[in-house]
Amino acid sequence: VAKRPDDVAVIIANSDYKKLGKGIPNVKPAYNDAKNIKKYFMESLGVREGNIIYLKDATGAQLMEVFGNKDNHKAQLFNWVKPNKSNVYVYYAGHGAPASKDGSAFLVPTDAKSQTIEFSGYPLTNLYRNLGKIKARSVTVILEACFSGFSQAGALLPRSSGITITPKEPTVPSNVKVISAGAADQMAS
């Protein structure tokens, strides 16, 4: 395996939503999936262990610290990347959800509340826009999540009305490749 000393990976395994979250089922395979992807990144892609940002049960604040927010993309990942040298890999295992009337999609941090995902979730639009501003050689995002609002453990977003939100695919910058477990309206099992 070629050693890639400048490559950077972010691995997020959100499994335990019961401890901090409210009304969100756990994602049982997330820890194991993340452990295996870490092994793959290191052994097959040559990413150094010291260049892996590894978060178990990431909160909303931790996601912002790594990826930035709506106003500022110069967060931890941005600072770790060597411009035009680093390949960046982002792996997320956990819940995704649609929220708000416009169907924006969100990563669901472990401290999110099912009733207020639009405030406690991390917007996919922020993720893609901020990754697009990183001057990496390449950016690959692997989403082991679905954004339909349903999981194998049942509905993620209890709604008192019968309105269902159809998630919209956010625009992905041309320098970011996304591999997703399903289309916006599919449940990933």
mmCIF file with all atom_site columns, C-alpha atoms in Angstrom:
data_model
loop_
_atom_site.group_PDB
_atom_site.id
_atom_site.type_symbol
_atom_site.label_atom_id
_atom_site.label_alt_id
_atom_site.label_comp_id
_atom_site.label_asym_id
_atom_site.label_entity_id
_atom_site.label_seq_id
_atom_site.pdbx_PDB_ins_code
_atom_site.Cartn_x
_atom_site.Cartn_y
_atom_site.Cartn_z
_atom_site.occupancy
_atom_site.B_iso_or_equiv
_atom_site.pdbx_formal_charge
_atom_site.auth_seq_id
_atom_site.auth_comp_id
_atom_site.auth_asym_id
_atom_site.auth_atom_id
_atom_site.pdbx_PDB_model_num
ATOM 1   C CA . VAL A 1 1   ? 0.000   0.000  0.000  1.00 0.00 ? 1   VAL A CA 1
ATOM 2   C CA . ALA A 1 2   ? 1.327   3.404  -0.945 1.00 0.00 ? 2   ALA A CA 1
ATOM 3   C CA . LYS A 1 3   ? 1.740   5.611  2.093  1.00 0.00 ? 3   LYS A CA 1
ATOM 4   C CA . ARG A 1 4   ? -0.251  8.811  1.749  1.00 0.00 ? 4   ARG A CA 1
ATOM 5   C CA . PRO A 1 5   ? 1.116   11.025 4.547  1.00 0.00 ? 5   PRO A CA 1
ATOM 6   C CA . ASP A 1 6   ? -0.956  14.058 3.501  1.00 0.00 ? 6   ASP A CA 1
ATOM 7   C CA . ASP A 1 7   ? -4.331  12.343 3.166  1.00 0.00 ? 7   ASP A CA 1
ATOM 8   C CA . VAL A 1 8   ? -6.940  13.059 5.823  1.00 0.00 ? 8   VAL A CA 1
ATOM 9   C CA . ALA A 1 9   ? -10.020 11.097 6.877  1.00 0.00 ? 9   ALA A CA 1
ATOM 10  C CA . VAL A 1 10  ? -12.990 11.909 9.084  1.00 0.00 ? 10  VAL A CA 1
ATOM 11  C CA . ILE A 1 11  ? -14.880 8.944  10.508 1.00 0.00 ? 11  ILE A CA 1
ATOM 12  C CA . ILE A 1 12  ? -18.101 9.538  12.422 1.00 0.00 ? 12  ILE A CA 1
ATOM 13  C CA . ALA A 1 13  ? -19.949 6.666  14.099 1.00 0.00 ? 13  ALA A CA 1
ATOM 14  C CA . ASN A 1 14  ? -23.237 7.836  15.593 1.00 0.00 ? 14  ASN A CA 1
ATOM 15  C CA . SER A 1 15  ? -24.801 4.860  17.327 1.00 0.00 ? 15  SER A CA 1
ATOM 16  C CA . ASP A 1 16  ? -25.987 5.907  20.800 1.00 0.00 ? 16  ASP A CA 1
ATOM 17  C CA . TYR A 1 17  ? -28.835 8.414  20.438 1.00 0.00 ? 17  TYR A CA 1
ATOM 18  C CA . LYS A 1 18  ? -30.533 7.433  23.699 1.00 0.00 ? 18  LYS A CA 1
ATOM 19  C CA . LYS A 1 19  ? -27.983 8.987  26.066 1.00 0.00 ? 19  LYS A CA 1
ATOM 20  C CA . LEU A 1 20  ? -28.170 12.625 24.883 1.00 0.00 ? 20  LEU A CA 1
ATOM 21  C CA . GLY A 1 21  ? -30.807 12.707 22.163 1.00 0.00 ? 21  GLY A CA 1
ATOM 22  C CA . LYS A 1 22  ? -34.541 12.761 22.492 1.00 0.00 ? 22  LYS A CA 1
ATOM 23  C CA . GLY A 1 23  ? -36.914 10.422 20.704 1.00 0.00 ? 23  GLY A CA 1
ATOM 24  C CA . ILE A 1 24  ? -34.340 8.971  18.287 1.00 0.00 ? 24  ILE A CA 1
ATOM 25  C CA . PRO A 1 25  ? -33.581 5.235  17.994 1.00 0.00 ? 25  PRO A CA 1
ATOM 26  C CA . ASN A 1 26  ? -30.004 3.938  18.180 1.00 0.00 ? 26  ASN A CA 1
ATOM 27  C CA . VAL A 1 27  ? -28.036 2.835  15.090 1.00 0.00 ? 27  VAL A CA 1
ATOM 28  C CA . LYS A 1 28  ? -26.636 -0.527 16.130 1.00 0.00 ? 28  LYS A CA 1
ATOM 29  C CA . PRO A 1 29  ? -24.069 -1.233 13.360 1.00 0.00 ? 29  PRO A CA 1
ATOM 30  C CA . ALA A 1 30  ? -22.436 2.238  13.322 1.00 0.00 ? 30  ALA A CA 1
ATOM 31  C CA . TYR A 1 31  ? -19.462 1.452  15.617 1.00 0.00 ? 31  TYR A CA 1
ATOM 32  C CA . ASN A 1 32  ? -18.562 -1.737 13.784 1.00 0.00 ? 32  ASN A CA 1
ATOM 33  C CA . ASP A 1 33  ? -18.929 -0.112 10.356 1.00 0.00 ? 33  ASP A CA 1
ATOM 34  C CA . ALA A 1 34  ? -16.666 2.777  11.405 1.00 0.00 ? 34  ALA A CA 1
ATOM 35  C CA . LYS A 1 35  ? -14.037 0.420  12.811 1.00 0.00 ? 35  LYS A CA 1
ATOM 36  C CA . ASN A 1 36  ? -13.944 -1.461 9.503  1.00 0.00 ? 36  ASN A CA 1
ATOM 37  C CA . ILE A 1 37  ? -13.780 1.701  7.367  1.00 0.00 ? 37  ILE A CA 1
ATOM 38  C CA . LYS A 1 38  ? -10.879 2.960  9.516  1.00 0.00 ? 38  LYS A CA 1
ATOM 39  C CA . LYS A 1 39  ? -9.028  -0.277 8.824  1.00 0.00 ? 39  LYS A CA 1
ATOM 40  C CA . TYR A 1 40  ? -9.782  0.111  5.099  1.00 0.00 ? 40  TYR A CA 1
ATOM 41  C CA . PHE A 1 41  ? -8.622  3.749  5.000  1.00 0.00 ? 41  PHE A CA 1
ATOM 42  C CA . MET A 1 42  ? -5.344  2.829  6.730  1.00 0.00 ? 42  MET A CA 1
ATOM 43  C CA . GLU A 1 43  ? -4.546  -0.541 5.138  1.00 0.00 ? 43  GLU A CA 1
ATOM 44  C CA . SER A 1 44  ? -5.900  -0.043 1.614  1.00 0.00 ? 44  SER A CA 1
ATOM 45  C CA . LEU A 1 45  ? -5.676  3.714  1.068  1.00 0.00 ? 45  LEU A CA 1
ATOM 46  C CA . GLY A 1 46  ? -2.559  4.438  3.151  1.00 0.00 ? 46  GLY A CA 1
ATOM 47  C CA . VAL A 1 47  ? -4.066  7.110  5.436  1.00 0.00 ? 47  VAL A CA 1
ATOM 48  C CA . ARG A 1 48  ? -1.967  7.566  8.599  1.00 0.00 ? 48  ARG A CA 1
ATOM 49  C CA . GLU A 1 49  ? -3.802  6.943  11.872 1.00 0.00 ? 49  GLU A CA 1
ATOM 50  C CA . GLY A 1 50  ? -2.707  10.391 13.092 1.00 0.00 ? 50  GLY A CA 1
ATOM 51  C CA . ASN A 1 51  ? -4.544  11.940 10.132 1.00 0.00 ? 51  ASN A CA 1
ATOM 52  C CA . ILE A 1 52  ? -7.892  10.412 11.054 1.00 0.00 ? 52  ILE A CA 1
ATOM 53  C CA . ILE A 1 53  ? -10.463 12.471 12.941 1.00 0.00 ? 53  ILE A CA 1
ATOM 54  C CA . TYR A 1 54  ? -12.493 9.720  14.647 1.00 0.00 ? 54  TYR A CA 1
ATOM 55  C CA . LEU A 1 55  ? -15.705 10.639 16.458 1.00 0.00 ? 55  LEU A CA 1
ATOM 56  C CA . LYS A 1 56  ? -17.985 8.212  18.254 1.00 0.00 ? 56  LYS A CA 1
ATOM 57  C CA . ASP A 1 57  ? -21.460 9.592  18.962 1.00 0.00 ? 57  ASP A CA 1
ATOM 58  C CA . ALA A 1 58  ? -20.697 13.074 17.650 1.00 0.00 ? 58  ALA A CA 1
ATOM 59  C CA . THR A 1 59  ? -22.729 15.987 18.972 1.00 0.00 ? 59  THR A CA 1
ATOM 60  C CA . GLY A 1 60  ? -23.810 18.939 16.863 1.00 0.00 ? 60  GLY A CA 1
ATOM 61  C CA . ALA A 1 61  ? -20.997 21.039 18.335 1.00 0.00 ? 61  ALA A CA 1
ATOM 62  C CA . GLN A 1 62  ? -18.412 18.377 17.400 1.00 0.00 ? 62  GLN A CA 1
ATOM 63  C CA . LEU A 1 63  ? -19.677 18.243 13.808 1.00 0.00 ? 63  LEU A CA 1
ATOM 64  C CA . MET A 1 64  ? -19.302 22.036 13.610 1.00 0.00 ? 64  MET A CA 1
ATOM 65  C CA . GLU A 1 65  ? -15.779 21.860 15.076 1.00 0.00 ? 65  GLU A CA 1
ATOM 66  C CA . VAL A 1 66  ? -14.756 19.443 12.321 1.00 0.00 ? 66  VAL A CA 1
ATOM 67  C CA . PHE A 1 67  ? -16.671 20.787 9.298  1.00 0.00 ? 67  PHE A CA 1
ATOM 68  C CA . GLY A 1 68  ? -17.452 24.406 10.205 1.00 0.00 ? 68  GLY A CA 1
ATOM 69  C CA . ASN A 1 69  ? -20.802 26.125 10.046 1.00 0.00 ? 69  ASN A CA 1
ATOM 70  C CA . LYS A 1 70  ? -22.849 28.231 7.648  1.00 0.00 ? 70  LYS A CA 1
ATOM 71  C CA . ASP A 1 71  ? -20.573 31.245 8.104  1.00 0.00 ? 71  ASP A CA 1
ATOM 72  C CA . ASN A 1 72  ? -17.104 29.711 8.437  1.00 0.00 ? 72  ASN A CA 1
ATOM 73  C CA . HIS A 1 73  ? -15.577 26.666 6.702  1.00 0.00 ? 73  HIS A CA 1
ATOM 74  C CA . LYS A 1 74  ? -12.113 26.990 8.276  1.00 0.00 ? 74  LYS A CA 1
ATOM 75  C CA . ALA A 1 75  ? -12.634 24.331 10.940 1.00 0.00 ? 75  ALA A CA 1
ATOM 76  C CA . GLN A 1 76  ? -10.492 21.338 12.005 1.00 0.00 ? 76  GLN A CA 1
ATOM 77  C CA . LEU A 1 77  ? -10.698 19.416 8.714  1.00 0.00 ? 77  LEU A CA 1
ATOM 78  C CA . PHE A 1 78  ? -9.875  22.518 6.661  1.00 0.00 ? 78  PHE A CA 1
ATOM 79  C CA . ASN A 1 79  ? -6.826  23.147 8.841  1.00 0.00 ? 79  ASN A CA 1
ATOM 80  C CA . TRP A 1 80  ? -5.550  19.559 8.545  1.00 0.00 ? 80  TRP A CA 1
ATOM 81  C CA . VAL A 1 81  ? -5.630  19.534 4.728  1.00 0.00 ? 81  VAL A CA 1
ATOM 82  C CA . LYS A 1 82  ? -2.498  20.323 2.728  1.00 0.00 ? 82  LYS A CA 1
ATOM 83  C CA . PRO A 1 83  ? -3.779  22.265 -0.315 1.00 0.00 ? 83  PRO A CA 1
ATOM 84  C CA . ASN A 1 84  ? -3.554  20.322 -3.589 1.00 0.00 ? 84  ASN A CA 1
ATOM 85  C CA . LYS A 1 85  ? -1.785  17.425 -1.810 1.00 0.00 ? 85  LYS A CA 1
ATOM 86  C CA . SER A 1 86  ? -4.356  15.851 0.509  1.00 0.00 ? 86  SER A CA 1
ATOM 87  C CA . ASN A 1 87  ? -7.118  13.510 -0.550 1.00 0.00 ? 87  ASN A CA 1
ATOM 88  C CA . VAL A 1 88  ? -9.985  13.789 1.921  1.00 0.00 ? 88  VAL A CA 1
ATOM 89  C CA . TYR A 1 89  ? -12.314 10.950 2.935  1.00 0.00 ? 89  TYR A CA 1
ATOM 90  C CA . VAL A 1 90  ? -15.412 11.552 5.047  1.00 0.00 ? 90  VAL A CA 1
ATOM 91  C CA . TYR A 1 91  ? -17.361 8.586  6.399  1.00 0.00 ? 91  TYR A CA 1
ATOM 92  C CA . TYR A 1 92  ? -20.594 9.053  8.347  1.00 0.00 ? 92  TYR A CA 1
ATOM 93  C CA . ALA A 1 93  ? -22.591 6.197  9.898  1.00 0.00 ? 93  ALA A CA 1
ATOM 94  C CA . GLY A 1 94  ? -25.700 7.298  11.758 1.00 0.00 ? 94  GLY A CA 1
ATOM 95  C CA . HIS A 1 95  ? -29.075 8.862  11.148 1.00 0.00 ? 95  HIS A CA 1
ATOM 96  C CA . GLY A 1 96  ? -29.908 11.388 8.508  1.00 0.00 ? 96  GLY A CA 1
ATOM 97  C CA . ALA A 1 97  ? -33.249 13.162 8.386  1.00 0.00 ? 97  ALA A CA 1
ATOM 98  C CA . PRO A 1 98  ? -35.354 15.569 6.374  1.00 0.00 ? 98  PRO A CA 1
ATOM 99  C CA . ALA A 1 99  ? -36.607 18.592 8.255  1.00 0.00 ? 99  ALA A CA 1
ATOM 100 C CA . SER A 1 100 ? -38.366 21.894 7.720  1.00 0.00 ? 100 SER A CA 1
ATOM 101 C CA . LYS A 1 101 ? -40.941 22.459 5.024  1.00 0.00 ? 101 LYS A CA 1
ATOM 102 C CA . ASP A 1 102 ? -38.382 22.721 2.228  1.00 0.00 ? 102 ASP A CA 1
ATOM 103 C CA . GLY A 1 103 ? -37.105 19.178 2.818  1.00 0.00 ? 103 GLY A CA 1
ATOM 104 C CA . SER A 1 104 ? -33.506 20.110 3.660  1.00 0.00 ? 104 SER A CA 1
ATOM 105 C CA . ALA A 1 105 ? -31.512 17.048 4.679  1.00 0.00 ? 105 ALA A CA 1
ATOM 106 C CA . PHE A 1 106 ? -29.555 16.872 7.936  1.00 0.00 ? 106 PHE A CA 1
ATOM 107 C CA . LEU A 1 107 ? -27.004 14.627 9.582  1.00 0.00 ? 107 LEU A CA 1
ATOM 108 C CA . VAL A 1 108 ? -28.453 13.792 12.988 1.00 0.00 ? 108 VAL A CA 1
ATOM 109 C CA . PRO A 1 109 ? -25.992 14.406 15.852 1.00 0.00 ? 109 PRO A CA 1
ATOM 110 C CA . THR A 1 110 ? -26.403 12.231 18.948 1.00 0.00 ? 110 THR A CA 1
ATOM 111 C CA . ASP A 1 111 ? -27.681 15.181 20.994 1.00 0.00 ? 111 ASP A CA 1
ATOM 112 C CA . ALA A 1 112 ? -30.434 16.071 18.505 1.00 0.00 ? 112 ALA A CA 1
ATOM 113 C CA . LYS A 1 113 ? -34.123 16.227 19.338 1.00 0.00 ? 113 LYS A CA 1
ATOM 114 C CA . SER A 1 114 ? -36.477 14.506 16.912 1.00 0.00 ? 114 SER A CA 1
ATOM 115 C CA . GLN A 1 115 ? -38.967 17.389 17.082 1.00 0.00 ? 115 GLN A CA 1
ATOM 116 C CA . THR A 1 116 ? -36.426 20.068 16.175 1.00 0.00 ? 116 THR A CA 1
ATOM 117 C CA . ILE A 1 117 ? -34.010 18.500 13.692 1.00 0.00 ? 117 ILE A CA 1
ATOM 118 C CA . GLU A 1 118 ? -33.868 21.749 11.706 1.00 0.00 ? 118 GLU A CA 1
ATOM 119 C CA . PHE A 1 119 ? -32.238 23.373 14.758 1.00 0.00 ? 119 PHE A CA 1
ATOM 120 C CA . SER A 1 120 ? -30.336 20.461 16.306 1.00 0.00 ? 120 SER A CA 1
ATOM 121 C CA . GLY A 1 121 ? -29.264 18.666 13.110 1.00 0.00 ? 121 GLY A CA 1
ATOM 122 C CA . TYR A 1 122 ? -26.217 19.411 10.930 1.00 0.00 ? 122 TYR A CA 1
ATOM 123 C CA . PRO A 1 123 ? -27.329 20.559 7.434  1.00 0.00 ? 123 PRO A CA 1
ATOM 124 C CA . LEU A 1 124 ? -25.996 18.543 4.503  1.00 0.00 ? 124 LEU A CA 1
ATOM 125 C CA . THR A 1 125 ? -25.875 21.816 2.545  1.00 0.00 ? 125 THR A CA 1
ATOM 126 C CA . ASN A 1 126 ? -23.269 23.114 5.060  1.00 0.00 ? 126 ASN A CA 1
ATOM 127 C CA . LEU A 1 127 ? -21.280 19.885 4.816  1.00 0.00 ? 127 LEU A CA 1
ATOM 128 C CA . TYR A 1 128 ? -21.107 19.912 1.023  1.00 0.00 ? 128 TYR A CA 1
ATOM 129 C CA . ARG A 1 129 ? -20.516 23.660 0.688  1.00 0.00 ? 129 ARG A CA 1
ATOM 130 C CA . ASN A 1 130 ? -17.703 23.638 3.278  1.00 0.00 ? 130 ASN A CA 1
ATOM 131 C CA . LEU A 1 131 ? -16.075 20.523 1.815  1.00 0.00 ? 131 LEU A CA 1
ATOM 132 C CA . GLY A 1 132 ? -16.217 22.215 -1.586 1.00 0.00 ? 132 GLY A CA 1
ATOM 133 C CA . LYS A 1 133 ? -14.125 25.097 -0.193 1.00 0.00 ? 133 LYS A CA 1
ATOM 134 C CA . ILE A 1 134 ? -11.304 22.814 0.931  1.00 0.00 ? 134 ILE A CA 1
ATOM 135 C CA . LYS A 1 135 ? -8.467  22.877 -1.584 1.00 0.00 ? 135 LYS A CA 1
ATOM 136 C CA . ALA A 1 136 ? -7.905  19.113 -1.460 1.00 0.00 ? 136 ALA A CA 1
ATOM 137 C CA . ARG A 1 137 ? -6.865  16.975 -4.434 1.00 0.00 ? 137 ARG A CA 1
ATOM 138 C CA . SER A 1 138 ? -10.120 15.074 -3.990 1.00 0.00 ? 138 SER A CA 1
ATOM 139 C CA . VAL A 1 139 ? -12.962 14.815 -1.483 1.00 0.00 ? 139 VAL A CA 1
ATOM 140 C CA . THR A 1 140 ? -14.954 11.592 -1.132 1.00 0.00 ? 140 THR A CA 1
ATOM 141 C CA . VAL A 1 141 ? -17.983 11.433 1.164  1.00 0.00 ? 141 VAL A CA 1
ATOM 142 C CA . ILE A 1 142 ? -19.507 8.099  2.180  1.00 0.00 ? 142 ILE A CA 1
ATOM 143 C CA . LEU A 1 143 ? -22.908 8.411  3.853  1.00 0.00 ? 143 LEU A CA 1
ATOM 144 C CA . GLU A 1 144 ? -24.057 5.276  5.647  1.00 0.00 ? 144 GLU A CA 1
ATOM 145 C CA . ALA A 1 145 ? -27.326 7.007  6.444  1.00 0.00 ? 145 ALA A CA 1
ATOM 146 C CA . CYS A 1 146 ? -30.655 7.649  4.850  1.00 0.00 ? 146 CYS A CA 1
ATOM 147 C CA . PHE A 1 147 ? -32.559 10.899 4.801  1.00 0.00 ? 147 PHE A CA 1
ATOM 148 C CA . SER A 1 148 ? -36.099 9.571  4.465  1.00 0.00 ? 148 SER A CA 1
ATOM 149 C CA . GLY A 1 149 ? -36.891 10.103 8.155  1.00 0.00 ? 149 GLY A CA 1
ATOM 150 C CA . PHE A 1 150 ? -37.454 6.384  8.675  1.00 0.00 ? 150 PHE A CA 1
ATOM 151 C CA . SER A 1 151 ? -35.180 3.760  10.173 1.00 0.00 ? 151 SER A CA 1
ATOM 152 C CA . GLN A 1 152 ? -35.446 0.062  10.862 1.00 0.00 ? 152 GLN A CA 1
ATOM 153 C CA . ALA A 1 153 ? -36.460 1.027  14.404 1.00 0.00 ? 153 ALA A CA 1
ATOM 154 C CA . GLY A 1 154 ? -39.366 3.149  13.120 1.00 0.00 ? 154 GLY A CA 1
ATOM 155 C CA . ALA A 1 155 ? -40.059 6.767  12.268 1.00 0.00 ? 155 ALA A CA 1
ATOM 156 C CA . LEU A 1 156 ? -37.311 9.185  13.208 1.00 0.00 ? 156 LEU A CA 1
ATOM 157 C CA . LEU A 1 157 ? -39.459 12.287 13.153 1.00 0.00 ? 157 LEU A CA 1
ATOM 158 C CA . PRO A 1 158 ? -42.767 11.842 14.923 1.00 0.00 ? 158 PRO A CA 1
ATOM 159 C CA . ARG A 1 159 ? -45.259 14.193 13.327 1.00 0.00 ? 159 ARG A CA 1
ATOM 160 C CA . SER A 1 160 ? -48.691 14.862 14.727 1.00 0.00 ? 160 SER A CA 1
ATOM 161 C CA . SER A 1 161 ? -49.990 15.715 11.259 1.00 0.00 ? 161 SER A CA 1
ATOM 162 C CA . GLY A 1 162 ? -49.981 13.322 8.354  1.00 0.00 ? 162 GLY A CA 1
ATOM 163 C CA . ILE A 1 163 ? -47.611 15.530 6.364  1.00 0.00 ? 163 ILE A CA 1
ATOM 164 C CA . THR A 1 164 ? -44.556 13.747 5.061  1.00 0.00 ? 164 THR A CA 1
ATOM 165 C CA . ILE A 1 165 ? -41.507 15.720 4.078  1.00 0.00 ? 165 ILE A CA 1
ATOM 166 C CA . THR A 1 166 ? -39.779 14.653 0.901  1.00 0.00 ? 166 THR A CA 1
ATOM 167 C CA . PRO A 1 167 ? -36.065 15.234 1.323  1.00 0.00 ? 167 PRO A CA 1
ATOM 168 C CA . LYS A 1 168 ? -34.292 17.164 -1.414 1.00 0.00 ? 168 LYS A CA 1
ATOM 169 C CA . GLU A 1 169 ? -30.837 16.253 -2.643 1.00 0.00 ? 169 GLU A CA 1
ATOM 170 C CA . PRO A 1 170 ? -28.571 19.204 -1.808 1.00 0.00 ? 170 PRO A CA 1
ATOM 171 C CA . THR A 1 171 ? -26.271 20.478 -4.522 1.00 0.00 ? 171 THR A CA 1
ATOM 172 C CA . VAL A 1 172 ? -22.843 18.866 -4.352 1.00 0.00 ? 172 VAL A CA 1
ATOM 173 C CA . PRO A 1 173 ? -19.814 20.931 -5.438 1.00 0.00 ? 173 PRO A CA 1
ATOM 174 C CA . SER A 1 174 ? -18.059 19.538 -8.515 1.00 0.00 ? 174 SER A CA 1
ATOM 175 C CA . ASN A 1 175 ? -14.907 18.618 -6.548 1.00 0.00 ? 175 ASN A CA 1
ATOM 176 C CA . VAL A 1 176 ? -16.821 16.459 -4.016 1.00 0.00 ? 176 VAL A CA 1
ATOM 177 C CA . LYS A 1 177 ? -17.814 12.841 -4.744 1.00 0.00 ? 177 LYS A CA 1
ATOM 178 C CA . VAL A 1 178 ? -20.658 11.389 -2.658 1.00 0.00 ? 178 VAL A CA 1
ATOM 179 C CA . ILE A 1 179 ? -21.383 7.700  -2.127 1.00 0.00 ? 179 ILE A CA 1
ATOM 180 C CA . SER A 1 180 ? -24.723 7.318  -0.362 1.00 0.00 ? 180 SER A CA 1
ATOM 181 C CA . ALA A 1 181 ? -26.536 4.316  1.094  1.00 0.00 ? 181 ALA A CA 1
ATOM 182 C CA . GLY A 1 182 ? -29.679 5.337  -0.769 1.00 0.00 ? 182 GLY A CA 1
ATOM 183 C CA . ALA A 1 183 ? -31.488 8.042  -2.681 1.00 0.00 ? 183 ALA A CA 1
ATOM 184 C CA . ALA A 1 184 ? -32.995 10.921 -0.724 1.00 0.00 ? 184 ALA A CA 1
ATOM 185 C CA . ASP A 1 185 ? -36.371 9.229  -0.268 1.00 0.00 ? 185 ASP A CA 1
ATOM 186 C CA . GLN A 1 186 ? -35.180 5.654  0.344  1.00 0.00 ? 186 GLN A CA 1
ATOM 187 C CA . MET A 1 187 ? -34.697 3.900  3.666  1.00 0.00 ? 187 MET A CA 1
ATOM 188 C CA . ALA A 1 188 ? -31.190 2.484  4.031  1.00 0.00 ? 188 ALA A CA 1
ATOM 189 C CA . SER A 1 189 ? -31.230 -0.813 5.894  1.00 0.00 ? 189 SER A CA 1
#
